[in-house]
Short mmCIF file of C-alpha atoms in Angstrom, two decimals:
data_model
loop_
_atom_site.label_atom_id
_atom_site.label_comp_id
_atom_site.label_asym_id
_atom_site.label_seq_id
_atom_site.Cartn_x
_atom_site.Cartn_y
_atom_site.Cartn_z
CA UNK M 1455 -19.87 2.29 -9.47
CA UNK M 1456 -16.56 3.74 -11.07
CA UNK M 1457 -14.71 4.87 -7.00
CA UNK M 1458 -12.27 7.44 -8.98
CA UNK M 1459 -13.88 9.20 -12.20
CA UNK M 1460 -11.98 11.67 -14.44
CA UNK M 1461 -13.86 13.43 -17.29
CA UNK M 1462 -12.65 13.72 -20.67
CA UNK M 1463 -11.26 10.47 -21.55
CA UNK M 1464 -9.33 12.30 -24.14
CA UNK M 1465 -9.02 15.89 -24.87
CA UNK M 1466 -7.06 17.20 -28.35
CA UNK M 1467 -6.51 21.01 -28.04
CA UNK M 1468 -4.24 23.78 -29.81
CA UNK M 1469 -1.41 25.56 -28.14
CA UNK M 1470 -2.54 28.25 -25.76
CA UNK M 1471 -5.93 27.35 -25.09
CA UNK M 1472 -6.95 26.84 -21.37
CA UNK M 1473 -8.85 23.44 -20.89
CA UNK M 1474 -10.01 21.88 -17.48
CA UNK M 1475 -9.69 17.88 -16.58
CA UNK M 1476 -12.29 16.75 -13.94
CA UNK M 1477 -12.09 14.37 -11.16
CA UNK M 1478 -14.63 12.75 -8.64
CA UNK M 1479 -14.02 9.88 -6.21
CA UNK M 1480 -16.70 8.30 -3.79
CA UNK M 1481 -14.82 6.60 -2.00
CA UNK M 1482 -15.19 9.01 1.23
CA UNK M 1483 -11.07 9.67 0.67
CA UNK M 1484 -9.75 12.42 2.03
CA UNK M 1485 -6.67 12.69 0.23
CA UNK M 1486 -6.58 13.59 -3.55
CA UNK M 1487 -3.80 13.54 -6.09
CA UNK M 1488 -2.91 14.99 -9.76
CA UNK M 1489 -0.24 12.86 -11.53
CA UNK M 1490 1.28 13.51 -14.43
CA UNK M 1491 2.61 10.38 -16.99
CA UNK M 1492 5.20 11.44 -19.76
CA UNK M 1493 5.80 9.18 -22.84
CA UNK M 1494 8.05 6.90 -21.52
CA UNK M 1495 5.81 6.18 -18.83
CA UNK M 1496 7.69 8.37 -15.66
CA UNK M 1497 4.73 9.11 -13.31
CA UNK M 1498 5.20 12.47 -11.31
CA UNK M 1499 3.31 13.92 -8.72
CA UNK M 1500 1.60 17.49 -9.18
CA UNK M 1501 -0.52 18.54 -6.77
CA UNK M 1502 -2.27 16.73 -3.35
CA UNK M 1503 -5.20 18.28 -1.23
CA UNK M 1504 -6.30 16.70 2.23
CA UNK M 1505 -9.86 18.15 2.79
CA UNK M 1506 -9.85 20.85 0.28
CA UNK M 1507 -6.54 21.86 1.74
CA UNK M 1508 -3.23 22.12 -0.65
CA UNK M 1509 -0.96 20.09 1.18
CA UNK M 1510 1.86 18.89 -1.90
CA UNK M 1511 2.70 21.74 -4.92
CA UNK M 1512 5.30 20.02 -6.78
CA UNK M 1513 7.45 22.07 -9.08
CA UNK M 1514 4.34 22.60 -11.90
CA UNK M 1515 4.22 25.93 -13.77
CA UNK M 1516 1.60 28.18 -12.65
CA UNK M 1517 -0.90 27.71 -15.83
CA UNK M 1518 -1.45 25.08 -14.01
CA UNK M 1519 -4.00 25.60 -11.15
CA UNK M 1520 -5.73 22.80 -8.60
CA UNK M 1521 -9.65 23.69 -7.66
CA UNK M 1522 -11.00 21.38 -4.76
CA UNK M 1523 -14.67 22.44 -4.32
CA UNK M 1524 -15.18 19.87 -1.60
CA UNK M 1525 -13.05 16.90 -1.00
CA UNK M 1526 -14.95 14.86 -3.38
CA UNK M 1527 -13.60 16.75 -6.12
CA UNK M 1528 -10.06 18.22 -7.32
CA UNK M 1529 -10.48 19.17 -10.17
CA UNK M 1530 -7.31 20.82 -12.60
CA UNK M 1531 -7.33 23.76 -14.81
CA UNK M 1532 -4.70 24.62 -17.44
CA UNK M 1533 -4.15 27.81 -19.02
CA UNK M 1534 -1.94 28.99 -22.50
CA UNK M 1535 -1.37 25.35 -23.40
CA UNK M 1536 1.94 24.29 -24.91
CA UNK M 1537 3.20 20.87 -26.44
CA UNK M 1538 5.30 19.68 -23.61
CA UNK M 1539 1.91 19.59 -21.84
CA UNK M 1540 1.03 16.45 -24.28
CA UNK M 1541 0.19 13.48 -21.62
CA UNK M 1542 -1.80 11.43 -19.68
CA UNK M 1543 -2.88 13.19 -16.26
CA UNK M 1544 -4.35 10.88 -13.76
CA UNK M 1545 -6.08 12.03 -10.59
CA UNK M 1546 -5.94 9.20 -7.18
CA UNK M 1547 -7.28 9.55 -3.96
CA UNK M 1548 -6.44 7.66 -0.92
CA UNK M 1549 -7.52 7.80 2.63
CA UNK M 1550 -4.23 9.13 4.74
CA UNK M 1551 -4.02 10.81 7.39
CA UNK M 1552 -1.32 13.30 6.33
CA UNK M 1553 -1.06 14.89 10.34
CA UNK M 1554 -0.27 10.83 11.41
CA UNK M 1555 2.01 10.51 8.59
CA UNK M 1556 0.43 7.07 7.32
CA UNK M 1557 -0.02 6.81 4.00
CA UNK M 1558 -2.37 4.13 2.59
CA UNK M 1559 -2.61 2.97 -1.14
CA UNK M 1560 -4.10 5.45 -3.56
CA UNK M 1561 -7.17 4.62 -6.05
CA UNK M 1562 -6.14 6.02 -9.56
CA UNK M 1563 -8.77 7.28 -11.98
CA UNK M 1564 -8.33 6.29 -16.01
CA UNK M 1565 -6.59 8.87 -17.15
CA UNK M 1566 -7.08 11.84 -19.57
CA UNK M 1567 -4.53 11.69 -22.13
CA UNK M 1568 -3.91 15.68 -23.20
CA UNK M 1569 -2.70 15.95 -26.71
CA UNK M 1570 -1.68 19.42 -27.75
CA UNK M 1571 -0.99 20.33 -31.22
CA UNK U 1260 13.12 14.14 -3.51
CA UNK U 1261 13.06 10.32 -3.07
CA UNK U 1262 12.42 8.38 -6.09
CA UNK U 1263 12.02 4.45 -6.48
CA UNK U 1264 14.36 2.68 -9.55
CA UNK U 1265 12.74 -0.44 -10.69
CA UNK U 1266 14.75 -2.94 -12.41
CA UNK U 1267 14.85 -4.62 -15.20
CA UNK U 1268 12.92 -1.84 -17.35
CA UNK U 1269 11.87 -4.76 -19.21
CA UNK U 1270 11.06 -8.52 -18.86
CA UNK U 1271 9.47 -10.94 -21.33
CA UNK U 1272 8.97 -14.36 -20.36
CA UNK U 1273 6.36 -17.34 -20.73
CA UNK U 1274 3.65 -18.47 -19.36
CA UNK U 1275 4.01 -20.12 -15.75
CA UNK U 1276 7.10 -18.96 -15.34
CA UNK U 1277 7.88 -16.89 -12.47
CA UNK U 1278 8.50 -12.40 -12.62
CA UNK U 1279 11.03 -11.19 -10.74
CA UNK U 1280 11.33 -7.25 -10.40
CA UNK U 1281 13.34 -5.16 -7.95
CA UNK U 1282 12.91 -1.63 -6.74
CA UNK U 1283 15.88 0.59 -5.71
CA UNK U 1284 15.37 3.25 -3.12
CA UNK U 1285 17.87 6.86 -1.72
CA UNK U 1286 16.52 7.41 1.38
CA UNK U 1287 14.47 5.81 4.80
CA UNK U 1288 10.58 5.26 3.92
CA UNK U 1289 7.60 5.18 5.67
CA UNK U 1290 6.10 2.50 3.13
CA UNK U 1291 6.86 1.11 -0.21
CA UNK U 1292 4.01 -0.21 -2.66
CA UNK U 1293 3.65 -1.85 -5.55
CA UNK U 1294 1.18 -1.02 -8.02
CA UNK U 1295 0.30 -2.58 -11.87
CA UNK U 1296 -0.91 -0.50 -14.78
CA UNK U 1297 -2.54 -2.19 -18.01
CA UNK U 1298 -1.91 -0.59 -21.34
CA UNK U 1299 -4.32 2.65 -21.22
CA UNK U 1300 -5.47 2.21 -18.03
CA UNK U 1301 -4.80 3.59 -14.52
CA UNK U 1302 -2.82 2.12 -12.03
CA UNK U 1303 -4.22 -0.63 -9.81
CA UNK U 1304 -2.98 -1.20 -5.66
CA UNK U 1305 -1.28 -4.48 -5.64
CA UNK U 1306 0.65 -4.23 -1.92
CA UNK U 1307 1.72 -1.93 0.53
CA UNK U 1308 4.88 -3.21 2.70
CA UNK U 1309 5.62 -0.75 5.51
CA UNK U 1310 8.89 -0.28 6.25
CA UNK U 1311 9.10 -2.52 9.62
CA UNK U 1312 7.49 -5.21 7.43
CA UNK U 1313 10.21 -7.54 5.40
CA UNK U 1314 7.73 -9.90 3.63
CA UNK U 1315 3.80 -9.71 2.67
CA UNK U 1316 1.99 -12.45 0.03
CA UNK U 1317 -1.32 -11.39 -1.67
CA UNK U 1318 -1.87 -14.32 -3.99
CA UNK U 1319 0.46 -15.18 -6.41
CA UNK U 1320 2.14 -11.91 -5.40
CA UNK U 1321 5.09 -11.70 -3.42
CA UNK U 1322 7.02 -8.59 -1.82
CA UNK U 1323 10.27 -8.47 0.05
CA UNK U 1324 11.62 -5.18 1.68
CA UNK U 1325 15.04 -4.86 2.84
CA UNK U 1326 15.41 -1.17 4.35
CA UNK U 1327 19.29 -2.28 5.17
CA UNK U 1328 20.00 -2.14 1.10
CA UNK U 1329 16.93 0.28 0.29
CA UNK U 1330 15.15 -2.13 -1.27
CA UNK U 1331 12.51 -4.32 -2.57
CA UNK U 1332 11.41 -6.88 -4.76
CA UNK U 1333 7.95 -8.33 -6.49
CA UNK U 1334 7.75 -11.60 -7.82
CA UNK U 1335 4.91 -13.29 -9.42
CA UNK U 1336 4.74 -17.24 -9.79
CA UNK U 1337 3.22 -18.78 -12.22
CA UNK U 1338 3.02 -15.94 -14.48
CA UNK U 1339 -0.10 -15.59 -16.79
CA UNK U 1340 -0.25 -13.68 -20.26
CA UNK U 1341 -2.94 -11.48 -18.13
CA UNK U 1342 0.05 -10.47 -16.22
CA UNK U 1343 1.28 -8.36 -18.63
CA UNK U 1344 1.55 -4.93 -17.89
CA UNK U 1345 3.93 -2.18 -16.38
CA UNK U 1346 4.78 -2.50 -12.78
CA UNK U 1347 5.36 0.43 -10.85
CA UNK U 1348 7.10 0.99 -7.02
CA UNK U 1349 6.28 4.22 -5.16
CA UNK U 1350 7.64 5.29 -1.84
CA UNK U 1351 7.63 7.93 0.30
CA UNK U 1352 10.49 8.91 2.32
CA UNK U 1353 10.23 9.67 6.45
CA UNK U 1354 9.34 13.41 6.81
CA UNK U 1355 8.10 14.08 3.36
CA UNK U 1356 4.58 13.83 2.02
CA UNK U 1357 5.37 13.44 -1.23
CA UNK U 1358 4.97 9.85 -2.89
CA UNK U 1359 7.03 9.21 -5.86
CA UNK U 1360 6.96 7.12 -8.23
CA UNK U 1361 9.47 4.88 -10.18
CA UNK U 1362 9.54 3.81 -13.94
CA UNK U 1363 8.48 1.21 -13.84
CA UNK U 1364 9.21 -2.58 -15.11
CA UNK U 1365 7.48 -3.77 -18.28
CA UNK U 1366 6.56 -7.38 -18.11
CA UNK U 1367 5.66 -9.21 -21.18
CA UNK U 1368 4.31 -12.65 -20.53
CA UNK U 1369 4.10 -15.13 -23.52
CA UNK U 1370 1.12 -17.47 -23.53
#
């Protein structure tokens, strides 16, 4: 069984449509992650919720918006589209304990690679 | 906020040989951990080294932390051409939840 799944694979869109990536882990984690990898391979955090809770908001523009319906799931919107959005998102999960401050390793899902044109 | 360097950016070498790459860190950490990511894929957990830790072996894997120079190093002996892949080093710093990422090291290894 696949522990971190993201749905699409790939996803080709125009500029300023709204698409949504989706991510599942069973793995009973109660930490989950959005990355986000650029071309030249720089991976940067986005978002992180600890039991549906928003707990990291990095410095992301607000078309795009996090949606934990349990902590299972995080799953991430995107609205009005642009090119610099082109890349490959990857949601993790891990099983810290944010309050203890210990932070374990983090289970990273395939990846959706975003291509807008 | 507190970002690992890895160095080289890249490394190509044969088969058996042994990988050297080093990570470069600002400020104190909590943990540091390597992780390796095959072309297209998603990144795989290779160790976690917390920051009272100086050495940890998994394997053919081997990870040195020195907090006095704010930093850390992974070498693989005996490399193998399935080896080959990027190698990243993420941190995250005391008081800050945020892990972050390097760019990684691209290893090449030549059958």
């Amino acid at each position: 069984d696949t522990a971190v799944s993201q749905t699409p694979k790939y996803l080709v869109t125009q500029m300023g449509n709204d698409k949504s990536i989706k991510c599942e882990q069973n793995l009973g984690h109660d930490t989950m992650y959005w990355y986000k990898q650029d071309s030249k391979k720089f991976l940067k955090i986005m978002f992180s919720y600890n039991n549906k809770e928003l707990i990291i908001n990095e410095t992301v523009p607000n078309r795009f918006s996090p949606k934990s319906p349990d902590k299972a799931h995080l799953n991430l919107h995107i609205n009005s589209l642009e090119l610099g959005d082109s890349a490959v998102y990857f949601c993790a999960s891990s099983q810290d304990n944010i309050y203890r401050r210990t932070y374990n390793e983090q289970f990273f899902g395939p990846g959706t690679r975003l291509t807008v044109l | 906020s507190q970002q690992g360097e890895e160095d080289p950016q890249a490394l190509s070498i044969q088969e058996g040989e042994n990988a050297t790459m080093n990570c470069s860190y600002k400020t104190s950490i909590n943990n540091l951990q390597w992780y390796r990511q095959n072309s297209g894929r998603g990144l795989v957990h290779l160790i976690l080294i917390r920051s009272n830790e100086r050495e940890k072996h998994s394997g053919r894997l081997r990870v040195t932390l020195d907090t006095s120079k704010k930093s850390s190093s992974l070498l693989i002996t005996a490399s193998r051409a399935a080896d080959t892949a990027s190698y990243f080093c993420a941190t995250d710093a005391w008081g800050s939840y945020i892990p972050t990422f390097g760019r990684g090291t691209s290893l090449i290894v030549h059958p």
